[in-house]
XYZ file of C-alpha atoms in Angstrom:
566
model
C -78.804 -81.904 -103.384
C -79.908 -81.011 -107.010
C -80.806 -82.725 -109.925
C -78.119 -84.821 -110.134
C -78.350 -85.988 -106.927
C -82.073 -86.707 -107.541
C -80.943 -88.927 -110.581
C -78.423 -90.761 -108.877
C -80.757 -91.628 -106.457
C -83.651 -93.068 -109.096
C -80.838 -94.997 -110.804
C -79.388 -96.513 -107.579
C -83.369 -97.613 -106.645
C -83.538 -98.671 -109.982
C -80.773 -101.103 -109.910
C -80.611 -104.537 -107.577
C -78.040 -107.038 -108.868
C -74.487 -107.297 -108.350
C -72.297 -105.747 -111.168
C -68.771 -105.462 -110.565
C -67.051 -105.861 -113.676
C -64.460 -104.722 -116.155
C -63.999 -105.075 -120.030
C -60.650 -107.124 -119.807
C -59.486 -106.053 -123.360
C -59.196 -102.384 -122.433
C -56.660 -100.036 -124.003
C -55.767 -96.515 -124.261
C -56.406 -93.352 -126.886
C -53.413 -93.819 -128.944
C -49.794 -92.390 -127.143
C -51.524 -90.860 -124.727
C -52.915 -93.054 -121.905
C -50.176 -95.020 -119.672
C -49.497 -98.200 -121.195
C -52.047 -101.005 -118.911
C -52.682 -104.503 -119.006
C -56.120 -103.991 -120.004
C -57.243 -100.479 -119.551
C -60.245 -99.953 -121.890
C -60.311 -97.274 -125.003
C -62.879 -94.357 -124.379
C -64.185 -90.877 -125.985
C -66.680 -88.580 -125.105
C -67.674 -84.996 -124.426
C -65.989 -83.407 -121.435
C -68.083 -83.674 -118.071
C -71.402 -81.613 -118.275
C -70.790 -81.721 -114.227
C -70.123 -79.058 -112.400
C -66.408 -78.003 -112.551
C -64.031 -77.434 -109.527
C -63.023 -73.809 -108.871
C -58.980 -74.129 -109.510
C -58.524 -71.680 -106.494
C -57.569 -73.779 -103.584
C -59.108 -71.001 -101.234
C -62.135 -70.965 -102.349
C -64.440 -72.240 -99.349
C -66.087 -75.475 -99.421
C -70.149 -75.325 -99.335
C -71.978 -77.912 -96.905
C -74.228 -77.920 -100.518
C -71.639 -79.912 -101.947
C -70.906 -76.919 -104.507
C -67.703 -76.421 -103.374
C -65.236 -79.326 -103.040
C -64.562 -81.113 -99.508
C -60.660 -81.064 -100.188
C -60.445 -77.352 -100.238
C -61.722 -77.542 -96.420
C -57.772 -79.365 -95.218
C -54.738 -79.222 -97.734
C -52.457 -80.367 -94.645
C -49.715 -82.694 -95.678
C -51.543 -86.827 -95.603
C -49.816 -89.435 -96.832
C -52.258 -92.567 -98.239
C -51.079 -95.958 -98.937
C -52.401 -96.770 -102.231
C -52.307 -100.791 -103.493
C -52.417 -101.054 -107.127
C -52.761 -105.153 -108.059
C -50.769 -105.059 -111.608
C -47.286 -106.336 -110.714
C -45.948 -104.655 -114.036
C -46.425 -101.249 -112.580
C -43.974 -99.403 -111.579
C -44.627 -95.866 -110.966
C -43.331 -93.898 -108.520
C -45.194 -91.044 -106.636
C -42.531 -88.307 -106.544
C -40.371 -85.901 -108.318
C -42.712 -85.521 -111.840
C -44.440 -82.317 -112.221
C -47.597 -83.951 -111.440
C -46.686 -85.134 -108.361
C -45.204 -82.004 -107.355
C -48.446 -80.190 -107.990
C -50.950 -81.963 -107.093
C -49.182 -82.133 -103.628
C -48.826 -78.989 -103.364
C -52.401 -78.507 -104.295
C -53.964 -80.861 -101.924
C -51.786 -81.463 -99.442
C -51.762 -85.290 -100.149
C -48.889 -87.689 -100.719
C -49.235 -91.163 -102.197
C -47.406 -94.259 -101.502
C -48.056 -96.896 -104.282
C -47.743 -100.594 -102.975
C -47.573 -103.394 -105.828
C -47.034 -107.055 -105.597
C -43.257 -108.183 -106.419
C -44.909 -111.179 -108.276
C -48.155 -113.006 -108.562
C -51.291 -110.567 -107.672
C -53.522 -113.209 -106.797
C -51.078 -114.412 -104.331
C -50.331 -110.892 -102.636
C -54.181 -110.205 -102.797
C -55.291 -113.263 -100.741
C -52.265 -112.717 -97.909
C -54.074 -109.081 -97.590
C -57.759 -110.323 -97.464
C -56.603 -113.499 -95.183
C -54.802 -110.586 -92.990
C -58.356 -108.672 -93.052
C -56.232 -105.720 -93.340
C -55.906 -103.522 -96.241
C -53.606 -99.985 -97.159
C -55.646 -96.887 -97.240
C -56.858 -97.556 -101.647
C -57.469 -100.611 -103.411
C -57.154 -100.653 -107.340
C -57.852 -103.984 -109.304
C -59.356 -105.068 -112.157
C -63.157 -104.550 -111.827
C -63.898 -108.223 -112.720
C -60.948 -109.590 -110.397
C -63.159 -111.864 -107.828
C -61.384 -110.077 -104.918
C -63.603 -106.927 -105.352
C -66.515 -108.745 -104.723
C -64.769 -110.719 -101.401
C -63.454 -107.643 -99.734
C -66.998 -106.245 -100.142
C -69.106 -109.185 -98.806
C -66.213 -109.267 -96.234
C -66.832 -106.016 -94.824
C -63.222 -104.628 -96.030
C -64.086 -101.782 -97.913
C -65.996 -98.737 -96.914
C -69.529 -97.262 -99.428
C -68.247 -94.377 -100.705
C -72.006 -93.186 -100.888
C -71.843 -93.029 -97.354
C -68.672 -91.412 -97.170
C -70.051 -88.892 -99.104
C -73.055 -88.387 -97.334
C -70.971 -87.638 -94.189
C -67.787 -85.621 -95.541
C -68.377 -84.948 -99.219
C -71.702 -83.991 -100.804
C -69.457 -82.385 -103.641
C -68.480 -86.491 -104.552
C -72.528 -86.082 -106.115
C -71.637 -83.389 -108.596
C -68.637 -84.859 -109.754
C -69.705 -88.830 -110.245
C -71.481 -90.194 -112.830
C -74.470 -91.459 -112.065
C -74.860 -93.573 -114.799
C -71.951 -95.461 -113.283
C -73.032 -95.313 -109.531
C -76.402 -96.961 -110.608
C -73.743 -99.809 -112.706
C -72.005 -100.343 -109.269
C -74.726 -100.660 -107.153
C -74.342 -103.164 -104.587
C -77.924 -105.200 -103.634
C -76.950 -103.794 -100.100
C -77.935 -100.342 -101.864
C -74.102 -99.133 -101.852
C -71.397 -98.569 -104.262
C -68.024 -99.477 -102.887
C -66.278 -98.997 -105.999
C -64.997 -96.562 -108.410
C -63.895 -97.441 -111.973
C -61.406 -95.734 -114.401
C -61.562 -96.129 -118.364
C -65.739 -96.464 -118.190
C -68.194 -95.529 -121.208
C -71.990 -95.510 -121.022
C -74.909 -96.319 -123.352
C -75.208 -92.337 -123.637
C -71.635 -92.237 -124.747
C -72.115 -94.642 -127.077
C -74.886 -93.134 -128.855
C -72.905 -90.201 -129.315
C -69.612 -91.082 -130.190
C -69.226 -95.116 -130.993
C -67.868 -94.586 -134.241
C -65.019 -93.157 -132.632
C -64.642 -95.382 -130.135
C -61.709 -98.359 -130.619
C -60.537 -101.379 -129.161
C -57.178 -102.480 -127.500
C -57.487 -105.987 -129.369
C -55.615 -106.068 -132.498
C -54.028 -108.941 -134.648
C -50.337 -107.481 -135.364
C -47.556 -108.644 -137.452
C -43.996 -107.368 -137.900
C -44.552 -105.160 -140.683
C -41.194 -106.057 -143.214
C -41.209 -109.610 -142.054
C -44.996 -109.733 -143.110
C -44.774 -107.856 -146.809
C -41.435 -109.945 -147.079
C -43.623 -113.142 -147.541
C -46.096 -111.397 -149.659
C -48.727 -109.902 -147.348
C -50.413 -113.278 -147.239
C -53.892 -113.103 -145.694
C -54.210 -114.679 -142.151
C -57.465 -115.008 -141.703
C -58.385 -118.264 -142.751
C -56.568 -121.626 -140.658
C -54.803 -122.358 -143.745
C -53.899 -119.099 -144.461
C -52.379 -118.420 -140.873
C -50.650 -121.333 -140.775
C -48.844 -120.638 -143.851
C -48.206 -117.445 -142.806
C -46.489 -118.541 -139.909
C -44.089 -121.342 -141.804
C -43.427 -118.901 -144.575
C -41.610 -116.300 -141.618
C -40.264 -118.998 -140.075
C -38.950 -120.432 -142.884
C -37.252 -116.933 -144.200
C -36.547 -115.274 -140.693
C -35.516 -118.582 -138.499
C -34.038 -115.935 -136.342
C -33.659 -112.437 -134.952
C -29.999 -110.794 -134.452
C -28.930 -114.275 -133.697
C -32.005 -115.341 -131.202
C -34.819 -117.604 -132.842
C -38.031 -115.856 -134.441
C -41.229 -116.851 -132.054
C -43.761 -116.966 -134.900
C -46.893 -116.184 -132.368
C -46.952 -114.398 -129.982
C -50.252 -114.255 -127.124
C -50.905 -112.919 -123.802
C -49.673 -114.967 -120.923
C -50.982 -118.289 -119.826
C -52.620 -118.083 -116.404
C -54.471 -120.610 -113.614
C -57.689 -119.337 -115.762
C -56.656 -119.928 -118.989
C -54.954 -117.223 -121.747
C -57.182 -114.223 -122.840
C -55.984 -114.061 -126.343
C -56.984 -117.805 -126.480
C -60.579 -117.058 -125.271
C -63.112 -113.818 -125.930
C -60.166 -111.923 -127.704
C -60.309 -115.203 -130.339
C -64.109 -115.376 -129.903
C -64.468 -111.597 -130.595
C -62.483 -111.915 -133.470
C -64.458 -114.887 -134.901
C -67.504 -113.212 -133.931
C -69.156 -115.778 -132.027
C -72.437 -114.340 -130.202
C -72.373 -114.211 -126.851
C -76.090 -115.106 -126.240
C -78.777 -116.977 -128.212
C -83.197 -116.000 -127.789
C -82.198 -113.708 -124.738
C -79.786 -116.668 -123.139
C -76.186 -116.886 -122.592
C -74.051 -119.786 -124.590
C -70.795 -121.114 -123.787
C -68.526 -119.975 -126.729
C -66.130 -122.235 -125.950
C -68.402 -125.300 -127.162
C -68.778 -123.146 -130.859
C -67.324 -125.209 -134.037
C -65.660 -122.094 -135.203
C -63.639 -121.407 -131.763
C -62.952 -125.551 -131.928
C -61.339 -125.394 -135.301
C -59.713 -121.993 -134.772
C -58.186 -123.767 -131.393
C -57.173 -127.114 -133.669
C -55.808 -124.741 -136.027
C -53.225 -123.562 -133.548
C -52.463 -127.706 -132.282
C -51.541 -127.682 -135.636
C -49.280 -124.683 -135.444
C -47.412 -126.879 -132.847
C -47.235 -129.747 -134.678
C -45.399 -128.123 -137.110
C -43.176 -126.729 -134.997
C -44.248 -123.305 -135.032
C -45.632 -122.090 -131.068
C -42.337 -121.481 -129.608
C -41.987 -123.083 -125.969
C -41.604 -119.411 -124.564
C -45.273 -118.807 -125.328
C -46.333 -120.947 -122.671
C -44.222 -120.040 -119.842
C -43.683 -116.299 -120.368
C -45.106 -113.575 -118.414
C -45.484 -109.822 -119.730
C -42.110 -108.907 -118.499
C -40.452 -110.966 -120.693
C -43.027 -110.606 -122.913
C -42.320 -107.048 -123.251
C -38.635 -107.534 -123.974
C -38.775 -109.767 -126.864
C -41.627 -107.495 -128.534
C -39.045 -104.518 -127.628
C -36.657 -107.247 -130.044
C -39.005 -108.250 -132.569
C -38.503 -111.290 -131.766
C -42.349 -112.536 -132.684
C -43.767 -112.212 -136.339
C -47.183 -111.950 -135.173
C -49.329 -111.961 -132.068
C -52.532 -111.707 -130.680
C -52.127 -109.004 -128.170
C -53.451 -105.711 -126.947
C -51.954 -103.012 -128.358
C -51.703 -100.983 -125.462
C -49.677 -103.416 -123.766
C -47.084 -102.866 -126.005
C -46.972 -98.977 -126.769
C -43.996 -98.069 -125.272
C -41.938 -100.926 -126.989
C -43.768 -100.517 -130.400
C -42.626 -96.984 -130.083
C -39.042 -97.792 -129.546
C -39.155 -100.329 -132.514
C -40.515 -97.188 -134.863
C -37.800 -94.903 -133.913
C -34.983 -97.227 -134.972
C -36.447 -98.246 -138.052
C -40.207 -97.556 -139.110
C -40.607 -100.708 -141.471
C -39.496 -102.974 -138.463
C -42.418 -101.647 -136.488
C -45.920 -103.912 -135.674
C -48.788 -103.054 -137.294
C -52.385 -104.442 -137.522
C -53.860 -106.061 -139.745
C -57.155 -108.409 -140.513
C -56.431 -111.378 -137.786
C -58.241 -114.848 -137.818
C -61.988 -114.622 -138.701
C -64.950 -117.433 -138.923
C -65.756 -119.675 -141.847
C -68.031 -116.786 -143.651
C -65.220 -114.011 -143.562
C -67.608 -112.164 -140.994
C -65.607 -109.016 -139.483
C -64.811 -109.340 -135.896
C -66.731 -107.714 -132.925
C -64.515 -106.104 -130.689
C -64.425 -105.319 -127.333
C -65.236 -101.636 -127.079
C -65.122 -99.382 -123.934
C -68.060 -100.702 -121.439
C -69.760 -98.747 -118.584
C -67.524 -101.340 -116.104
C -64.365 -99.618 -117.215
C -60.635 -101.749 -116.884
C -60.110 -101.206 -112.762
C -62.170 -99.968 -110.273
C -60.929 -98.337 -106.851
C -62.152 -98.609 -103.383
C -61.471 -97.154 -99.670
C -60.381 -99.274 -97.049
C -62.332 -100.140 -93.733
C -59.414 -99.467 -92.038
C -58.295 -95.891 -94.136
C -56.516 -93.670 -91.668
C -58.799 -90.243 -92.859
C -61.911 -91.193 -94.027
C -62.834 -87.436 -94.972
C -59.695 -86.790 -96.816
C -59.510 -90.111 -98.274
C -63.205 -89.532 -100.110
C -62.481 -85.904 -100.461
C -59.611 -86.620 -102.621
C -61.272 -89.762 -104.603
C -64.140 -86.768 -105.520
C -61.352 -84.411 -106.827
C -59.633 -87.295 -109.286
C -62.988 -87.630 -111.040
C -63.824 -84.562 -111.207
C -62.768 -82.450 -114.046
C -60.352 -80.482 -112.117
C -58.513 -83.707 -111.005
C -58.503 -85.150 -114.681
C -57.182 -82.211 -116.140
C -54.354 -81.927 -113.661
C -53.642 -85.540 -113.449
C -53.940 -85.485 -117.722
C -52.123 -82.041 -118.703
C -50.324 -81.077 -115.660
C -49.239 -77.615 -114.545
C -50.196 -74.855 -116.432
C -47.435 -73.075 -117.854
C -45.211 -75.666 -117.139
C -46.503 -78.509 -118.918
C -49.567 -76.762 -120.781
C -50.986 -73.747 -121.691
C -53.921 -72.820 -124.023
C -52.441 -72.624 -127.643
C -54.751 -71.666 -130.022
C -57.605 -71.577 -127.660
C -57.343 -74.584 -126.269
C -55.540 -76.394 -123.398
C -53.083 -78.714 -124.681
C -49.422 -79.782 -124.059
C -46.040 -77.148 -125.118
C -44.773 -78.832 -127.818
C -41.509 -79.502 -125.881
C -44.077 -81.677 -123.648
C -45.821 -83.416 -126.127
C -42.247 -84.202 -128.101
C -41.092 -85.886 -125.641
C -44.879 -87.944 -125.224
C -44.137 -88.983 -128.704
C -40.641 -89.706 -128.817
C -40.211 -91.523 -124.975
C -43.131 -92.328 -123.213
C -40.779 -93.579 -119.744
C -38.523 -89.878 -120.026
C -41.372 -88.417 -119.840
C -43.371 -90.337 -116.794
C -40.246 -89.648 -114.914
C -40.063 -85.632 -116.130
C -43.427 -84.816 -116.308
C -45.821 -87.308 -114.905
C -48.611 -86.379 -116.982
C -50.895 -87.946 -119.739
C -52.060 -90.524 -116.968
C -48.844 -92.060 -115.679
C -51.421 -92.301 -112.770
C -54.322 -93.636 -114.565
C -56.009 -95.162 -111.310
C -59.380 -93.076 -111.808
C -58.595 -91.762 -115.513
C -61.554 -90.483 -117.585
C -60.759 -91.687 -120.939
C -63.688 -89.802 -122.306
C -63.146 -86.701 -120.699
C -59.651 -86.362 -121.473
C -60.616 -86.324 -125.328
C -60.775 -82.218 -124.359
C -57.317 -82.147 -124.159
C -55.633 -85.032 -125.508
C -53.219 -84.522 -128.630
C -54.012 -86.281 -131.713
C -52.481 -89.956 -131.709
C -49.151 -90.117 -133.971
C -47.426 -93.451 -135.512
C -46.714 -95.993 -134.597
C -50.302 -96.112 -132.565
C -52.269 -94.958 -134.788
C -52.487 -97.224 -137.178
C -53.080 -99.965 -134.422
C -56.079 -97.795 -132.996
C -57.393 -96.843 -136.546
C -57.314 -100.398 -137.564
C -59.984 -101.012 -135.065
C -62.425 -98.323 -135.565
C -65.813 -99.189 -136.895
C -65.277 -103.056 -135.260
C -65.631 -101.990 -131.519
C -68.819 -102.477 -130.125
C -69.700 -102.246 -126.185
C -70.069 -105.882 -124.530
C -71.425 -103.920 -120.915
C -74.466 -106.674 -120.333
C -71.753 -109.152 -120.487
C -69.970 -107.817 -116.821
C -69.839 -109.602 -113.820
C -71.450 -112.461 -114.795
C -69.186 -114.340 -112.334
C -71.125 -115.729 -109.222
C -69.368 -114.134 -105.730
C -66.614 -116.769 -105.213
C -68.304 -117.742 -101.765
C -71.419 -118.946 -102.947
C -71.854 -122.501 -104.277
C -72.099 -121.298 -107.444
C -68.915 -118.918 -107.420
C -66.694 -122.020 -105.495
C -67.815 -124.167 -108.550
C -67.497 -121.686 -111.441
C -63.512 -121.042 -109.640
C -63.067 -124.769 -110.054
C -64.565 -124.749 -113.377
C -61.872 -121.889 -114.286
C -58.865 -123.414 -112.999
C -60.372 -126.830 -115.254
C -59.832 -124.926 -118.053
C -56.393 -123.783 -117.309
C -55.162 -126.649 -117.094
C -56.658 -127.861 -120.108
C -56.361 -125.137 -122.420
C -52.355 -125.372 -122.950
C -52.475 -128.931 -123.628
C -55.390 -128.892 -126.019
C -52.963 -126.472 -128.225
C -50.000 -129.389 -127.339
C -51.979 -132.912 -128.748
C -50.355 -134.959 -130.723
C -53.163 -135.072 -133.012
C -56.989 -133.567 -133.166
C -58.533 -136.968 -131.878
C -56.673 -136.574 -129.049
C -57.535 -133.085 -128.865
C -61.226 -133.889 -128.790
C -60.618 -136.691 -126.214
C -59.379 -134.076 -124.038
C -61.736 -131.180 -124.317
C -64.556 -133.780 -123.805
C -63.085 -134.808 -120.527
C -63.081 -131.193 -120.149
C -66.723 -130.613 -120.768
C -67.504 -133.904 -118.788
C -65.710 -132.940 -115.023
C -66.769 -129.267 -114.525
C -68.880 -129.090 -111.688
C -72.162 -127.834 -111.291
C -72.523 -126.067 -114.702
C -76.326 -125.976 -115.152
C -76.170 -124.040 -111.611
C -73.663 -121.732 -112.587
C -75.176 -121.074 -115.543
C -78.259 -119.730 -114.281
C -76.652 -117.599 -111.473
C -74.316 -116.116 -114.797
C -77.731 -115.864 -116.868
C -79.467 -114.006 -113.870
C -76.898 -111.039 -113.489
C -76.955 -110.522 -117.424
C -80.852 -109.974 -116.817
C -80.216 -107.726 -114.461
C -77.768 -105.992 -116.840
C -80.099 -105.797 -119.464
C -82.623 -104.013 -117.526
C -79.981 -101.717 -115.853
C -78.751 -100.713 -119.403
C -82.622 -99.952 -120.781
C -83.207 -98.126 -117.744
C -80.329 -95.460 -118.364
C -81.436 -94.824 -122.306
């Protein structure tokens, strides 16, 4: 099957533990990616694979040379579940759509829960039936049940039966990642960056997590720095104190990501990042939460409350409504991905640039040590898998193998050429009419166009670097702000035992312990109380010493994974 194929198969021997994860704190390159809950930022060289002919007529080889889709462009419609309530894309009338329909004969329907995921995604795993694609976020616990459960098919298989081409278009590096201890990969992610990738182009490479602050409201009170507890907290009475509201609604001095049965991820490795609390001590994992500089960072904010100044909505709101208060700027400052808020940031810059959110340095630890972010990872944000129960297996993998390869990035990035690109200068990019429109109104053009992943299911954030415009204001000061401070956290994936082991039932318990805790640690009446509570905390987890060491034996396996592909 060629050298690749060779290589994929040494890396897949190589590798033995479970590892299905995702950096949480993804994000996107500037204007261009669709805005995501946590899709991860990404650059890197365009594919050194072999490259799709664009002529649909070409004929497939049984060598895999040739892609399997070519073989039956007959119209197939494939129910696709995408577990991010917020999304709301529609397959249909964009250009994209349009052509790669035309292309490949295949339709998608896009299912998405009305309201809570986890809910929607245990009604379809109780139900043991599942729509044609799966797309979640790599470290959601449901990837792991649906593949112990015998839900989802190995897409190494599939290939090896209807797709050889699947080899020359995957990276290996990531099929070894993915590896199942079964000796499959079930899984596909988007938004992934290897070792290799970093070597070449980390300095490059940013984060989604940012510290932003409304920018007239913040050089109204001085451009105070925030990165001390004293300092933030001043910060936050001084624009509360000289902006008590916003066209007649009250100011919500912090803002954070929303508070969940597992806790709030602002509150936990986005803080930690930013304090720069190691993740591992001699070669051993250590539970950051238990660190004196998270503790007082945490206090700092019970304070915050005590003086009035964490708004009730922080603790109830979801990223809907969320989204429309940032679209108000209605919050001074917030710890929040950038990417989450693109589109609304955008709209903010348009009507008046100074009223925009930009980032600056956030809360750091006692020795003013700059923050390790979370940079792109080999686990990517999401990762995609093929139902048991798919109603074409060979089309279904056939078409999985043309959206990674580069044929299926390019047309799912820039489009149609001549209608939404062309090559300009010698090289493919957006007409300007396109890329105005990028800039100026990211929803007009999702509906118009469809382009720039709106569907950024299996997106190639590195690839796409070949063709991506540069990033404009307001997002790139966000994204600049964080170059230089990303670093990649991959050895730190899927250290979450399978939820039906003893160990995964207690860590789930463990999770929800700290949900409920976390919120009122931030609402004590005082910091003795606060301590009272995170003891009892620390005191009724359940089995921690044996979740510890399932957690500690997967990052050993990541470790060695990792060397192995240098």
């Amino acid at each position: 099957m060629g050298t690749k194929r060779k290589l994929l198969t040494s890396l897949l021997a190589a590798s033995t533990a479970i590892s299905l994860a995702a950096c949480s704190s993804g994000g996107n390159n500037g204007n261009n990616a669709a805005s995501s809950n946590s899709p991860q930022d990404s650059a890197a060289s365009p594919s050194t694979s072999a490259v799709a002919s664009e002529t649909a007529s070409a004929s497939p080889s049984a060598s895999g040379d040739q892609p399997a889709w070519q073989k039956n462009t007959s119209p197939i419609t494939f129910d696709w579940y995408i577990n991010f309530s917020w999304f709301t894309g529609k397959w249909g009338d964009d250009v994209v759509a349009k052509y790669v329909e035309k292309k490949t004969g295949v339709k998608l329907n896009f299912i998405v829960p009305a309201g809570d995921e986890k809910a929607k995604m245990n009604t379809m795993l109780a139900s043991g039936s599942l729509p044609d694609f799966v797309t979640l976020q790599a470290t959601d616990e449901a990837v792991k049940k649906m593949i112990n459960g015998d839900m989802v098919l190995p897409l190494n298989e599939l290939a090896d039966q209807y797709d050889a081409y699947f080899y020359q278009v995957a990276d290996p590096a990531k099929l070894g990642w993915f590896k199942m201890e079964d000796g499959n990969v079930y899984g596909y992610p988007n938004a992934s960056s290897s070792p290799a990738d970093y070597e070449k182009y980390g300095q490059i490479f940013t984060s989604n997590q940012t510290f932003e602050v409304r920018k007239d409201m913040y050089e109204a009170i001085g451009s105070p720095d925030m990165s001390t507890p004293e300092g933030f907290l001043n910060a936050l009475k001084l624009a509360k104190e000289k902006f008590p509201d916003v066209d007649g609604q009250p100011l919500i001095p912090l803002g954070l990501h929303e508070f969940t049965d597992n806790g709030n991820y602002s509150l936990e490795d986005y803080l930690q990042n930013f304090l720069a609390i190691p993740r591992t001590k001699d070669g051993k994992l250590v539970d950051r939460k238990q660190d004196p500089e998270y503790l007082t960072w945490l206090k700092t904010l019970r304070k915050a409350n005590e003086m009035g100044l964490l708004a009730k909505d922080i603790f109830i709101d979801k990223r809907p409504q969320m989204e429309e208060k940032i679209a108000q700027g209605r919050y001074f400052a917030m710890l929040y991905q950038r990417s989450d808020f693109a589109n609304q940031n955008l709209s903010l810059y348009q009507k008046d640039p100074n009223k925009v959110y930009i980032a600056i340095d956030g809360p750091a630890n006692s020795k003013g040590d700059a923050p390790t972010l979370a940079g792109p990872g080999i686990s990517g944000w999401t990762v995609t898998l093929i139902s048991k129960n798919v109603k074409d297996k060979e089309r279904a993998i056939a078409f999985l193998s043309y959206l990674i390869s580069e044929e299926g990035e390019k047309d799912m990035f820039l489009g149609e050429k001549g209608v939404t690109y062309d090559t300009i200068d010698g090289k493919d990019q957006f007409l300007p009419e396109v890329i105005d429109l990028l800039n100026k109104d990211r929803n007009a053009f999702d509906q118009k166009y469809g382009a720039s992943y709106k569907y950024w299911m299996l997106m190639d954030t590195n690839m796409n670097l070949q063709w991506a415009p540069p990033s404009v204001e307001p997002a790139k000061q966000l994204e600049d702000w964080t170059k230089g401070k990303s670093i990649s956290m991959s050895e730190f994936d899927g250290l979450d035992p399978s939820p039906e082991t003893k160990e995964g039932v207690a860590n789930s318990k463990n999770l929800r312990l700290w949900g409920k805790t976390l919120p009122k640690l931030l609402l004590a009446k005082s910091d003795a109380e606060f301590d009272n509570l995170f003891n009892d905390y620390l005191k009724d987890r359940t089995d921690v010493e044996a979740v510890d060491a399932a957690r500690q034996k997967v990052y050993d396996a990541n470790m060695q994974k990792l060397e192995s592909m240098k």
